[in-house]
């Protein structure tokens, strides 16, 4: 590897700064750029190139404070940084992300080079600004607000001339630099053009991060993505325009801002139909009519044909005028789950605290208690709400297909595989939330692979060689007792602790204090769903629904109420409108012959049996039911029928 001549380097700086030609062979355009950079280092920052820099390193507390100021951006950037490092690490590059002052916040480096790069000053906490280091990749990208390749002797200080650095600034919606992405190598080919490919990767990754950040910042508005491709496969060079309910442009990504600036002093204040040959209403109508298709449009300024994909607002800040009614979502999805039940309210409060803490959550509860609805609400109330929510029911997929569904595969990985391969659920959910329902039904072999993926935060699809980096919030759910399954050897203990960072127990419907409120709310929803007007329940029907054991919980309640709305002819739904098994329970199986349709002695014996099981199980109904081999729903029903609502004193 050719070494840089230090004396020649110092002579080049002296000559260029003082208006003389450099000793090295430097072409005119690059010589002009180097002169501009080196003059700043000497005259503005008063630095001496021959003097080794004393690295300016911040404390851990200062780094945490700086990182917190751009926490949302760092979270968005994480998968892009990991993917860039995966692609360049084979050439011994590290990947760095700094704030707008050049303070290193994130560093990804391949094993053995960690100590070597630290010796060169590449570490978390180091400041790479021109004020401290003179001309360098990160500092010069900030100073000139554009992507920069600073190769070896183009660095100002002599102790940096072994580095080759490709850096690209990341801008906010106001064209301010908010961060810098950089890939640096200490041992690299001497030819400058050998770094062109890595430089291009850095620029494209920075643009992808910037666009994702713009999308997040504009999430409360209608967003139209404009591409030259009709297949939805976007590129970092595509346009993003955001508009409000009146069709006025309220924000744009840098590609769109730059293009619009040629004809308009500011993109803000434009109507969307002053940019495209379509109004805001046209775009919304097309998206509703064909949500899976890109809408062809033309730029009014040039007539160029583009393809538009519209995304609706994720959160509505103002009142009804901010978006069409069909697109509105609750401002707080979690708050909508609590309607007067103390246990549910406590669950909501806990979930709110956990939503953005990267803690895996395990939702426990009987079938039909709304575990997926709860998981979606957590996602909607997190910083990941604009990223995918991907659900997979481990019990609904054949064992032979779980691996390919979860991990994905490359083309030709197995007989019958799609020609283009498939992205698994893990990759689909990267950046967002992965919901694994009924994880207790996952085969042991798959549990082992999943554990490794969750531990390493990367997945190798079937038939592939290189891993794909992942950024996931994992929420799992099960109606099974996973702890008991661990004890029985049916569920891996290490996976149990990996997914059970925090456990939330969803109460069954029969135990909820707000069951009346739920019945009325769901009745109204189901009536609307089948086109009925306002309906209500007679007091007898309501009483029966409140007392029923609901083994299928909220899911069963919803089906029962839709059935009642469908078969009941009158505005007031009676007991006879309810499904037969629910209506029949109203007559009760109790009476002169006791709670079980037998003798009083039979009822007393059953009562003693249930009470004894409860005492031995410490009052836990699920454990008591398991102890005597009775389904938990049946146990609850018998408790209610026998008046055994709590442990006898």
Coordinates of C-alpha atoms in Angstrom, one line a residue:
X1 CA 0.0 0.0 0.0
X2 CA 1.5 3.4 -1.1
X3 CA 2.1 5.7 1.9
X4 CA 1.5 9.5 1.8
X5 CA 4.6 11.6 1.9
X6 CA 4.2 13.9 4.9
X7 CA 6.7 16.5 3.7
X8 CA 5.1 16.7 0.3
X9 CA 1.7 17.0 2.0
X10 CA 2.8 20.0 4.1
X11 CA 4.4 21.6 1.0
X12 CA 1.2 21.2 -1.0
X13 CA -0.8 23.0 1.8
X14 CA 1.7 25.8 1.9
X15 CA 1.8 26.2 -1.8
X16 CA -2.0 26.2 -2.4
X17 CA -2.8 28.5 0.5
X18 CA -0.2 31.0 -0.7
X19 CA -1.3 30.8 -4.3
X20 CA 1.5 28.6 -5.7
X21 CA 0.9 25.3 -7.6
X22 CA 1.0 22.2 -5.5
X23 CA 3.9 19.7 -5.6
X24 CA 1.5 16.8 -6.2
X25 CA -0.3 16.2 -9.4
X26 CA -3.7 17.7 -8.6
X27 CA -6.1 18.6 -11.4
X28 CA -7.4 22.2 -11.6
X29 CA -10.9 21.7 -10.2
X30 CA -9.8 19.6 -7.2
X31 CA -6.9 22.0 -6.6
X32 CA -9.4 24.9 -6.4
X33 CA -11.5 22.8 -3.9
X34 CA -8.5 21.9 -1.8
X35 CA -7.3 25.5 -1.7
X36 CA -10.7 26.7 -0.5
X37 CA -10.8 24.0 2.2
X38 CA -7.2 24.4 3.4
X39 CA -7.5 28.2 3.4
X40 CA -10.5 27.8 5.8
X41 CA -8.3 25.5 8.0
X42 CA -5.4 28.0 8.2
X43 CA -7.1 31.4 8.1
X44 CA -10.5 30.8 9.7
X45 CA -9.6 28.1 12.2
X46 CA -6.0 29.0 12.8
X47 CA -4.8 25.3 12.6
X48 CA -1.3 24.0 12.0
X49 CA -1.3 21.0 9.7
X50 CA 2.1 19.7 11.0
X51 CA 0.8 19.6 14.6
X52 CA -1.0 16.4 15.6
X53 CA -4.5 17.3 16.8
X54 CA -5.5 16.7 20.4
X55 CA -8.8 15.0 19.8
X56 CA -11.8 16.9 21.1
X57 CA -13.8 14.2 22.9
X58 CA -17.1 14.8 24.8
X59 CA -18.1 13.0 28.0
X60 CA -20.6 10.2 28.0
X61 CA -23.2 12.5 29.5
X62 CA -22.7 15.1 26.8
X63 CA -23.0 12.4 24.1
X64 CA -26.3 11.2 25.6
X65 CA -27.6 14.8 25.6
X66 CA -26.6 15.4 22.0
X67 CA -28.1 12.0 20.9
X68 CA -31.4 12.8 22.7
X69 CA -31.7 16.0 20.7
X70 CA -31.9 14.0 17.4
X71 CA -33.3 10.8 18.9
X72 CA -36.1 10.4 16.3
X73 CA -33.7 10.8 13.4
X74 CA -31.2 8.3 14.9
X75 CA -34.0 5.8 15.4
X76 CA -35.1 6.2 11.8
X77 CA -31.4 6.0 10.6
X78 CA -30.6 2.8 12.5
X79 CA -31.5 0.2 9.9
X80 CA -29.9 2.3 7.1
X81 CA -26.7 2.7 9.1
X82 CA -26.6 -1.1 9.8
X83 CA -27.3 -2.0 6.2
X84 CA -24.6 0.4 4.9
X85 CA -22.1 -1.1 7.3
X86 CA -23.0 -4.6 6.2
X87 CA -22.2 -3.6 2.6
X88 CA -18.9 -1.9 3.2
X89 CA -17.4 -3.8 6.1
X90 CA -15.8 -6.4 3.8
X91 CA -13.6 -3.5 2.6
X92 CA -12.7 -2.7 6.2
X93 CA -14.8 0.5 6.4
X94 CA -16.5 1.7 9.5
X95 CA -19.7 3.7 9.4
X96 CA -20.2 6.9 11.6
X97 CA -23.1 9.1 12.3
X98 CA -22.6 12.5 13.9
X99 CA -24.8 15.4 14.8
X100 CA -24.6 18.8 13.0
X101 CA -21.5 19.8 15.0
X102 CA -19.6 16.7 14.0
X103 CA -20.0 14.9 17.3
X104 CA -19.8 11.1 16.8
X105 CA -23.0 9.6 18.2
X106 CA -23.1 6.2 16.5
X107 CA -20.2 4.0 15.2
X108 CA -20.3 0.6 13.5
X109 CA -17.0 -1.1 13.1
X110 CA -16.0 -4.6 12.2
X111 CA -14.3 -6.5 15.2
X112 CA -10.5 -6.4 14.8
X113 CA -10.5 -2.8 13.4
X114 CA -12.2 -1.3 16.4
X115 CA -9.0 -0.8 18.4
X116 CA -7.1 0.4 15.3
X117 CA -9.7 3.0 14.4
X118 CA -10.0 4.2 18.0
X119 CA -6.2 4.8 17.9
X120 CA -6.9 7.0 14.8
X121 CA -9.5 9.0 16.8
X122 CA -12.6 7.3 15.3
X123 CA -14.8 6.7 18.3
X124 CA -18.1 7.7 19.9
X125 CA -17.7 11.1 21.5
X126 CA -15.0 12.5 19.1
X127 CA -15.7 15.7 17.3
X128 CA -14.9 15.8 13.6
X129 CA -15.5 19.4 12.8
X130 CA -13.2 21.6 10.6
X131 CA -12.7 23.9 13.6
X132 CA -10.9 21.0 15.4
X133 CA -9.5 18.8 12.6
X134 CA -9.4 21.1 9.6
X135 CA -10.4 19.6 6.2
X136 CA -11.9 16.1 6.9
X137 CA -14.8 14.2 5.6
X138 CA -17.4 15.0 8.2
X139 CA -16.3 18.5 9.0
X140 CA -16.0 19.6 5.4
X141 CA -19.4 18.0 4.5
X142 CA -20.9 20.2 7.3
X143 CA -19.0 23.3 6.3
X144 CA -20.0 23.0 2.6
X145 CA -23.4 21.4 3.2
X146 CA -22.9 18.8 0.5
X147 CA -21.5 15.2 0.2
X148 CA -17.7 15.1 0.3
X149 CA -15.0 12.6 -0.3
X150 CA -11.8 13.5 1.5
X151 CA -9.1 11.0 0.6
X152 CA -5.8 10.5 2.4
X153 CA -3.6 13.6 1.9
X154 CA -6.6 15.8 1.2
X155 CA -7.0 15.8 4.9
X156 CA -5.5 18.9 6.5
X157 CA -3.8 17.5 9.6
X158 CA -0.9 15.0 9.1
X159 CA -2.3 12.6 11.7
X160 CA -5.4 12.2 9.5
X161 CA -3.8 11.5 6.1
X162 CA -4.2 7.7 6.5
X163 CA -8.0 8.0 6.4
X164 CA -10.3 7.9 3.4
X165 CA -13.7 9.4 4.3
X166 CA -16.9 9.6 2.4
X167 CA -19.5 11.8 4.2
X168 CA -22.9 13.1 3.3
X169 CA -25.0 15.6 5.3
X170 CA -28.6 14.9 6.3
X171 CA -31.0 17.9 6.1
X172 CA -34.2 18.7 7.8
X173 CA -37.3 20.3 6.1
X174 CA -35.7 23.7 6.4
X175 CA -32.5 22.8 4.6
X176 CA -30.5 22.8 7.8
X177 CA -27.9 20.1 8.4
X178 CA -29.0 17.9 11.3
X179 CA -26.6 15.0 11.0
X180 CA -23.8 13.5 8.9
X181 CA -23.4 9.9 7.6
X182 CA -19.8 8.8 7.0
X183 CA -17.9 5.7 5.9
X184 CA -14.2 5.8 6.7
X185 CA -11.3 3.4 6.0
X186 CA -7.8 3.5 7.5
X187 CA -6.2 1.1 5.1
X188 CA -7.4 1.6 1.6
X189 CA -6.2 1.8 -2.0
X190 CA -4.2 5.0 -2.8
X191 CA -6.3 5.8 -5.9
X192 CA -9.0 8.3 -5.1
X193 CA -11.4 6.9 -7.7
X194 CA -11.4 3.5 -5.9
X195 CA -13.7 5.0 -3.3
X196 CA -16.3 6.2 -5.7
X197 CA -18.6 3.2 -5.1
X198 CA -18.5 3.6 -1.3
X199 CA -19.0 7.4 -1.7
X200 CA -22.2 6.7 -3.8
X201 CA -23.5 4.2 -1.2
X202 CA -23.1 6.8 1.5
X203 CA -24.9 9.5 -0.5
X204 CA -27.8 7.2 -1.3
X205 CA -28.1 6.0 2.3
X206 CA -28.1 9.6 3.6
X207 CA -30.8 10.5 1.2
X208 CA -32.9 7.5 2.3
X209 CA -32.5 8.5 5.9
X210 CA -33.4 12.1 5.1
X211 CA -36.5 11.1 3.1
X212 CA -37.7 8.8 5.9
X213 CA -37.2 11.6 8.4
X214 CA -39.1 14.0 6.2
X215 CA -42.0 11.4 6.0
X216 CA -42.0 11.2 9.7
X217 CA -42.1 15.0 10.2
X218 CA -44.9 15.3 7.7
X219 CA -46.9 12.3 9.0
X220 CA -49.9 14.5 10.0
X221 CA -50.6 15.5 6.4
X222 CA -51.4 13.9 3.1
X223 CA -48.2 12.8 1.5
X224 CA -47.8 12.1 -2.2
X225 CA -44.7 10.2 -3.4
X226 CA -43.8 10.9 -7.0
X227 CA -41.6 8.4 -8.9
X228 CA -40.6 7.8 -12.4
X229 CA -41.4 4.1 -11.8
X230 CA -44.9 2.7 -11.9
X231 CA -44.1 -0.3 -9.7
X232 CA -44.0 1.5 -6.4
X233 CA -40.3 0.8 -5.9
X234 CA -39.1 4.1 -4.7
X235 CA -35.6 5.6 -4.8
X236 CA -34.0 8.2 -2.7
X237 CA -34.2 10.6 -5.6
X238 CA -38.1 10.5 -5.7
X239 CA -40.2 13.5 -4.8
X240 CA -42.2 13.8 -1.6
X241 CA -44.9 16.5 -1.3
X242 CA -47.2 17.0 1.7
X243 CA -50.4 18.9 1.5
X244 CA -53.2 19.8 3.9
X245 CA -57.0 19.3 3.5
X246 CA -57.2 22.5 1.4
X247 CA -54.7 21.1 -1.1
X248 CA -52.0 23.6 -0.1
X249 CA -48.4 22.3 -0.1
X250 CA -47.0 22.3 3.5
X251 CA -43.7 20.5 3.1
X252 CA -41.4 18.6 0.7
X253 CA -38.3 16.5 0.7
X254 CA -35.1 18.0 -0.7
X255 CA -35.4 16.6 -4.2
X256 CA -38.8 18.2 -4.5
X257 CA -37.7 21.5 -2.9
X258 CA -34.7 21.8 -5.2
X259 CA -36.8 21.1 -8.3
X260 CA -39.6 23.5 -7.3
X261 CA -37.1 26.3 -6.4
X262 CA -36.3 26.8 -10.0
X263 CA -39.8 28.2 -10.6
X264 CA -41.2 29.1 -7.2
X265 CA -39.3 31.1 -4.5
X266 CA -41.0 28.8 -1.9
X267 CA -42.9 25.6 -2.3
X268 CA -45.1 26.6 0.7
X269 CA -48.2 28.4 -0.4
X270 CA -48.5 26.5 -3.6
X271 CA -51.6 24.4 -4.3
X272 CA -50.9 20.8 -5.3
X273 CA -52.7 21.5 -8.6
X274 CA -50.1 24.2 -9.3
X275 CA -47.4 21.5 -9.4
X276 CA -49.3 18.5 -10.8
X277 CA -52.1 18.1 -13.3
X278 CA -54.3 16.8 -10.5
X279 CA -56.1 18.4 -7.6
X280 CA -55.9 17.1 -4.0
X281 CA -59.4 15.7 -4.4
X282 CA -58.3 13.9 -7.5
X283 CA -55.4 12.2 -5.7
X284 CA -57.5 11.2 -2.7
X285 CA -60.3 9.8 -4.9
X286 CA -57.8 7.8 -7.0
X287 CA -56.1 6.4 -3.9
X288 CA -59.5 5.3 -2.5
X289 CA -60.6 3.7 -5.8
X290 CA -57.3 1.9 -6.4
X291 CA -55.3 1.8 -3.2
X292 CA -52.7 -0.7 -4.6
X293 CA -52.0 1.2 -7.8
X294 CA -49.8 4.2 -8.5
X295 CA -51.7 7.1 -10.1
X296 CA -50.2 8.6 -13.3
X297 CA -49.7 12.4 -13.2
X298 CA -47.7 15.0 -15.0
X299 CA -45.6 17.9 -13.8
X300 CA -47.1 21.1 -15.0
X301 CA -43.7 22.8 -15.4
X302 CA -42.2 20.2 -17.7
X303 CA -45.0 17.8 -18.8
X304 CA -42.9 14.9 -17.4
X305 CA -45.0 11.8 -16.6
X306 CA -44.7 10.6 -13.0
X307 CA -46.5 8.0 -10.8
X308 CA -48.1 9.1 -7.6
X309 CA -48.7 7.0 -4.4
X310 CA -50.7 8.8 -1.7
X311 CA -50.4 8.2 2.0
X312 CA -53.1 9.5 4.3
X313 CA -52.4 11.4 7.6
X314 CA -51.3 9.2 10.4
X315 CA -52.5 11.5 13.2
X316 CA -54.9 14.4 12.8
X317 CA -53.9 17.5 14.8
X318 CA -56.8 19.7 14.2
X319 CA -60.5 19.2 13.8
X320 CA -62.5 17.6 11.0
X321 CA -61.3 20.0 8.3
X322 CA -57.7 18.6 8.4
X323 CA -58.6 15.3 6.6
X324 CA -61.6 13.4 5.1
X325 CA -63.6 11.6 7.8
X326 CA -62.7 8.2 6.4
X327 CA -59.0 8.7 7.1
X328 CA -59.4 9.9 10.7
X329 CA -57.8 7.8 13.5
X330 CA -58.1 8.3 17.2
X331 CA -55.5 10.8 18.5
X332 CA -54.6 8.2 21.1
X333 CA -55.2 4.6 20.1
X334 CA -54.4 3.2 23.5
X335 CA -56.8 5.6 25.2
X336 CA -59.6 4.1 23.1
X337 CA -59.1 0.7 24.8
X338 CA -59.9 1.9 28.3
X339 CA -63.6 2.5 29.0
X340 CA -63.9 2.2 32.7
X341 CA -62.2 -1.1 33.6
X342 CA -59.4 -0.6 36.2
X343 CA -57.2 -3.5 34.9
X344 CA -57.5 -2.4 31.3
X345 CA -56.7 1.2 32.4
X346 CA -53.6 0.0 34.2
X347 CA -52.5 -2.0 31.2
X348 CA -52.9 1.1 29.0
X349 CA -50.8 3.2 31.4
X350 CA -48.1 0.5 31.4
X351 CA -48.2 0.1 27.6
X352 CA -47.8 3.8 27.1
X353 CA -44.6 3.8 29.2
X354 CA -43.2 0.9 27.2
X355 CA -44.2 1.9 23.7
X356 CA -40.8 3.6 22.8
X357 CA -38.5 1.8 25.2
X358 CA -37.4 -1.0 22.9
X359 CA -38.6 -3.5 25.5
X360 CA -40.2 -6.7 24.1
X361 CA -43.8 -7.1 25.3
X362 CA -45.7 -10.3 25.9
X363 CA -49.5 -10.0 25.9
X364 CA -51.2 -12.8 27.7
X365 CA -54.9 -13.5 27.7
X366 CA -57.6 -15.9 26.6
X367 CA -58.6 -16.2 23.0
X368 CA -60.6 -13.3 21.8
X369 CA -59.5 -10.8 24.4
X370 CA -58.1 -8.4 21.8
X371 CA -54.4 -9.0 21.9
X372 CA -53.7 -7.9 18.3
X373 CA -55.9 -4.8 18.8
X374 CA -53.8 -4.0 21.9
X375 CA -50.6 -4.6 20.0
X376 CA -51.6 -2.3 17.2
X377 CA -52.6 0.4 19.6
X378 CA -49.1 0.2 21.2
X379 CA -47.6 0.6 17.7
X380 CA -49.9 3.5 16.8
X381 CA -48.8 5.3 20.0
X382 CA -45.1 4.8 19.4
X383 CA -42.5 6.7 17.4
X384 CA -42.7 3.7 14.9
X385 CA -46.3 4.5 14.0
X386 CA -45.3 5.5 10.4
X387 CA -43.4 2.3 9.9
X388 CA -45.0 -1.2 9.2
X389 CA -47.0 -3.2 11.7
X390 CA -46.6 -6.8 10.6
X391 CA -48.7 -9.5 12.3
X392 CA -48.1 -13.3 12.1
X393 CA -50.2 -15.9 13.7
X394 CA -47.9 -18.8 14.5
X395 CA -50.8 -21.2 15.0
X396 CA -52.4 -20.4 11.7
X397 CA -49.4 -21.3 9.4
X398 CA -48.4 -24.9 8.7
X399 CA -45.2 -25.9 10.4
X400 CA -43.5 -26.5 7.1
X401 CA -44.1 -22.9 6.0
X402 CA -43.3 -21.0 9.2
X403 CA -39.6 -20.7 8.4
X404 CA -40.1 -19.2 5.0
X405 CA -42.9 -16.9 6.1
X406 CA -40.9 -15.6 9.0
X407 CA -37.3 -15.5 7.7
X408 CA -37.9 -15.1 3.9
X409 CA -35.9 -16.7 1.2
X410 CA -33.9 -16.1 -1.9
X411 CA -34.9 -17.2 -5.4
X412 CA -34.4 -20.9 -5.9
X413 CA -34.0 -21.6 -2.2
X414 CA -36.3 -24.6 -2.4
X415 CA -38.7 -26.3 -4.8
X416 CA -41.7 -24.2 -5.3
X417 CA -40.1 -21.0 -4.2
X418 CA -41.0 -17.8 -6.0
X419 CA -38.7 -16.8 -8.8
X420 CA -37.9 -13.5 -7.2
X421 CA -37.7 -14.8 -3.6
X422 CA -39.7 -13.4 -0.8
X423 CA -39.2 -11.0 2.1
X424 CA -40.0 -12.6 5.4
X425 CA -42.2 -11.0 8.1
X426 CA -39.0 -10.0 10.0
X427 CA -37.7 -8.0 7.1
X428 CA -41.1 -6.6 6.3
X429 CA -41.4 -5.3 9.8
X430 CA -38.0 -3.8 10.1
X431 CA -38.2 -0.2 11.3
X432 CA -41.7 -0.9 12.8
X433 CA -43.4 -3.5 14.9
X434 CA -43.5 -7.3 14.6
X435 CA -46.5 -8.9 16.3
X436 CA -46.2 -12.7 16.8
X437 CA -49.5 -14.0 17.9
X438 CA -49.8 -17.4 19.6
X439 CA -46.1 -17.7 19.9
X440 CA -46.6 -20.7 22.1
X441 CA -47.5 -22.7 19.0
X442 CA -44.2 -22.0 17.3
X443 CA -42.2 -25.2 16.7
X444 CA -39.1 -25.6 18.9
X445 CA -36.8 -25.6 15.9
X446 CA -38.2 -22.2 14.8
X447 CA -37.9 -20.9 18.4
X448 CA -34.2 -21.5 18.2
X449 CA -33.8 -19.5 15.0
X450 CA -36.0 -16.7 16.3
X451 CA -34.0 -16.5 19.4
X452 CA -30.8 -16.0 17.4
X453 CA -32.4 -13.3 15.2
X454 CA -33.7 -11.4 18.2
X455 CA -30.3 -11.6 19.9
X456 CA -28.3 -10.5 16.9
X457 CA -30.8 -8.2 15.3
X458 CA -30.2 -9.6 11.8
X459 CA -31.6 -12.4 9.8
X460 CA -30.3 -14.7 7.0
X461 CA -33.1 -15.6 4.6
X462 CA -33.3 -19.2 3.4
X463 CA -30.7 -19.7 0.6
X464 CA -28.9 -16.4 1.3
X465 CA -25.4 -16.0 2.6
X466 CA -25.3 -12.4 4.0
X467 CA -27.5 -11.3 6.9
X468 CA -30.0 -8.5 6.7
X469 CA -29.9 -6.0 9.5
X470 CA -33.2 -5.6 11.5
X471 CA -34.7 -2.8 13.6
X472 CA -37.7 -4.2 15.4
X473 CA -40.0 -3.7 18.3
X474 CA -41.3 -7.2 19.0
X475 CA -44.7 -7.8 20.6
X476 CA -45.7 -11.4 21.2
X477 CA -49.0 -12.9 22.4
X478 CA -50.3 -16.2 23.6
X479 CA -53.4 -17.7 25.4
X480 CA -51.1 -20.4 26.7
X481 CA -49.2 -20.4 30.0
X482 CA -45.7 -20.1 28.5
X483 CA -44.0 -20.5 31.9
X484 CA -45.7 -23.8 32.3
X485 CA -44.7 -24.7 28.8
X486 CA -41.1 -23.9 29.6
X487 CA -41.3 -26.2 32.7
X488 CA -42.7 -28.9 30.4
X489 CA -40.0 -28.5 27.9
X490 CA -42.3 -27.3 25.2
X491 CA -41.0 -23.7 25.0
X492 CA -37.4 -22.5 25.1
X493 CA -36.6 -20.8 28.4
X494 CA -34.1 -18.4 26.8
X495 CA -36.7 -17.3 24.2
X496 CA -39.3 -16.9 27.0
X497 CA -37.1 -14.3 28.7
X498 CA -36.1 -12.7 25.4
X499 CA -39.8 -12.0 24.5
X500 CA -41.1 -11.4 28.0
X501 CA -39.4 -8.1 28.7
X502 CA -42.7 -6.9 30.1
X503 CA -45.9 -8.9 30.5
X504 CA -49.4 -7.5 30.1
X505 CA -52.3 -9.7 31.1
X506 CA -55.5 -8.8 29.3
X507 CA -58.6 -9.6 31.4
X508 CA -61.3 -11.8 30.0
X509 CA -64.5 -10.1 29.0
X510 CA -66.5 -11.6 31.9
X511 CA -64.2 -10.0 34.4
X512 CA -64.3 -6.5 32.9
X513 CA -66.0 -3.8 34.9
X514 CA -66.8 -1.9 31.7
X515 CA -68.6 -4.8 30.0
X516 CA -71.8 -2.8 29.7
X517 CA -70.0 0.0 28.0
X518 CA -68.3 -2.4 25.7
X519 CA -71.6 -4.1 24.8
X520 CA -73.2 -0.8 23.8
X521 CA -70.2 0.4 21.8
X522 CA -69.7 -2.8 19.9
X523 CA -73.5 -3.0 19.2
X524 CA -73.4 0.5 17.6
X525 CA -70.3 -0.5 15.5
X526 CA -71.9 -3.8 14.3
X527 CA -75.2 -2.1 13.5
X528 CA -73.3 0.5 11.3
X529 CA -71.3 -2.3 9.7
X530 CA -74.4 -4.0 8.3
X531 CA -76.2 -0.8 7.5
X532 CA -78.7 -0.7 10.3
X533 CA -79.8 2.4 12.1
X534 CA -79.7 3.0 15.8
X535 CA -80.6 -0.1 17.8
X536 CA -80.7 -0.9 21.5
X537 CA -81.0 -4.0 23.7
X538 CA -84.0 -4.7 26.0
X539 CA -83.1 -4.8 29.6
X540 CA -83.5 -8.6 29.6
X541 CA -81.1 -9.0 26.6
X542 CA -78.6 -6.7 28.2
X543 CA -78.7 -8.5 31.5
X544 CA -78.1 -11.8 29.8
X545 CA -75.1 -10.5 27.8
X546 CA -73.6 -9.1 31.0
X547 CA -74.0 -12.4 32.9
X548 CA -72.9 -14.7 30.1
X549 CA -69.5 -16.3 30.6
X550 CA -68.1 -15.4 27.1
X551 CA -65.5 -18.2 26.5
X552 CA -64.7 -16.5 23.2
X553 CA -64.5 -13.0 24.8
X554 CA -64.7 -9.8 22.8
X555 CA -64.5 -11.7 19.5
X556 CA -67.5 -13.8 20.4
X557 CA -69.4 -10.8 21.7
X558 CA -68.9 -9.0 18.4
X559 CA -70.2 -12.0 16.4
X560 CA -73.1 -12.3 18.7
X561 CA -74.1 -8.7 18.4
X562 CA -73.7 -8.7 14.6
X563 CA -76.0 -11.8 14.5
X564 CA -78.6 -9.9 16.7
X565 CA -78.5 -6.9 14.4
X566 CA -79.0 -9.1 11.4
X567 CA -81.9 -11.2 12.7
X568 CA -83.7 -8.7 14.9
X569 CA -86.3 -6.8 13.1
X570 CA -87.2 -4.2 15.7
X571 CA -85.1 -1.2 16.9
X572 CA -85.1 -2.9 20.3
X573 CA -83.2 -6.3 20.2
X574 CA -84.7 -8.9 22.5
X575 CA -83.4 -12.1 24.1
X576 CA -84.8 -14.0 21.1
X577 CA -82.5 -12.0 18.8
X578 CA -79.3 -13.4 20.4
X579 CA -77.6 -16.6 19.2
X580 CA -79.3 -19.7 20.5
X581 CA -76.5 -20.8 22.8
X582 CA -76.5 -17.4 24.5
X583 CA -80.2 -17.1 24.7
X584 CA -80.6 -20.6 26.0
X585 CA -78.3 -19.8 28.9
X586 CA -80.8 -17.2 30.1
X587 CA -83.2 -19.9 31.2
X588 CA -80.3 -21.2 33.3
X589 CA -79.4 -24.7 34.1
X590 CA -80.2 -23.9 37.7
X591 CA -83.5 -24.5 39.3
X592 CA -85.1 -27.0 41.7
X593 CA -82.5 -29.5 40.7
X594 CA -79.5 -27.4 41.5
X595 CA -76.8 -25.6 39.5
X596 CA -75.8 -28.5 37.3
X597 CA -79.2 -29.9 36.5
X598 CA -78.7 -32.6 39.1
X599 CA -79.4 -32.8 42.8
X600 CA -78.5 -30.3 45.4
X601 CA -75.9 -32.8 46.6
X602 CA -74.3 -32.8 43.2
X603 CA -74.2 -29.0 43.2
X604 CA -72.7 -28.9 46.7
X605 CA -70.1 -31.4 45.7
X606 CA -69.1 -29.4 42.6
X607 CA -68.9 -26.2 44.7
X608 CA -66.6 -27.9 47.2
X609 CA -64.4 -29.2 44.4
X610 CA -64.0 -25.8 42.8
X611 CA -63.4 -24.1 46.1
X612 CA -60.8 -26.6 47.1
X613 CA -59.0 -26.2 43.7
X614 CA -59.1 -22.4 44.2
X615 CA -57.5 -22.6 47.6
X616 CA -54.8 -25.0 46.5
X617 CA -54.0 -22.7 43.5
X618 CA -53.8 -19.6 45.7
X619 CA -56.9 -18.0 44.1
X620 CA -55.6 -18.3 40.5
X621 CA -58.5 -19.4 38.4
X622 CA -56.4 -20.7 35.5
X623 CA -54.2 -22.8 37.8
X624 CA -57.3 -24.1 39.6
X625 CA -59.0 -25.1 36.4
X626 CA -55.8 -26.8 35.2
X627 CA -55.5 -28.7 38.5
X628 CA -58.9 -30.4 38.1
X629 CA -58.6 -30.7 34.3
X630 CA -61.5 -28.3 33.5
X631 CA -61.4 -25.7 30.8
X632 CA -61.0 -22.3 32.3
X633 CA -64.2 -20.9 30.6
X634 CA -66.2 -23.8 32.1
X635 CA -64.6 -23.2 35.5
X636 CA -65.7 -19.6 35.4
X637 CA -69.2 -20.5 34.3
X638 CA -69.6 -23.0 37.1
X639 CA -68.3 -20.4 39.6
X640 CA -70.9 -17.9 38.4
X641 CA -73.7 -20.5 38.5
X642 CA -72.8 -21.7 42.0
X643 CA -72.3 -18.2 43.4
X644 CA -68.6 -18.9 44.0
X645 CA -67.3 -15.5 43.0
X646 CA -64.3 -15.5 45.4
X647 CA -62.4 -17.7 47.8
X648 CA -64.4 -18.7 50.8
X649 CA -63.1 -17.1 54.0

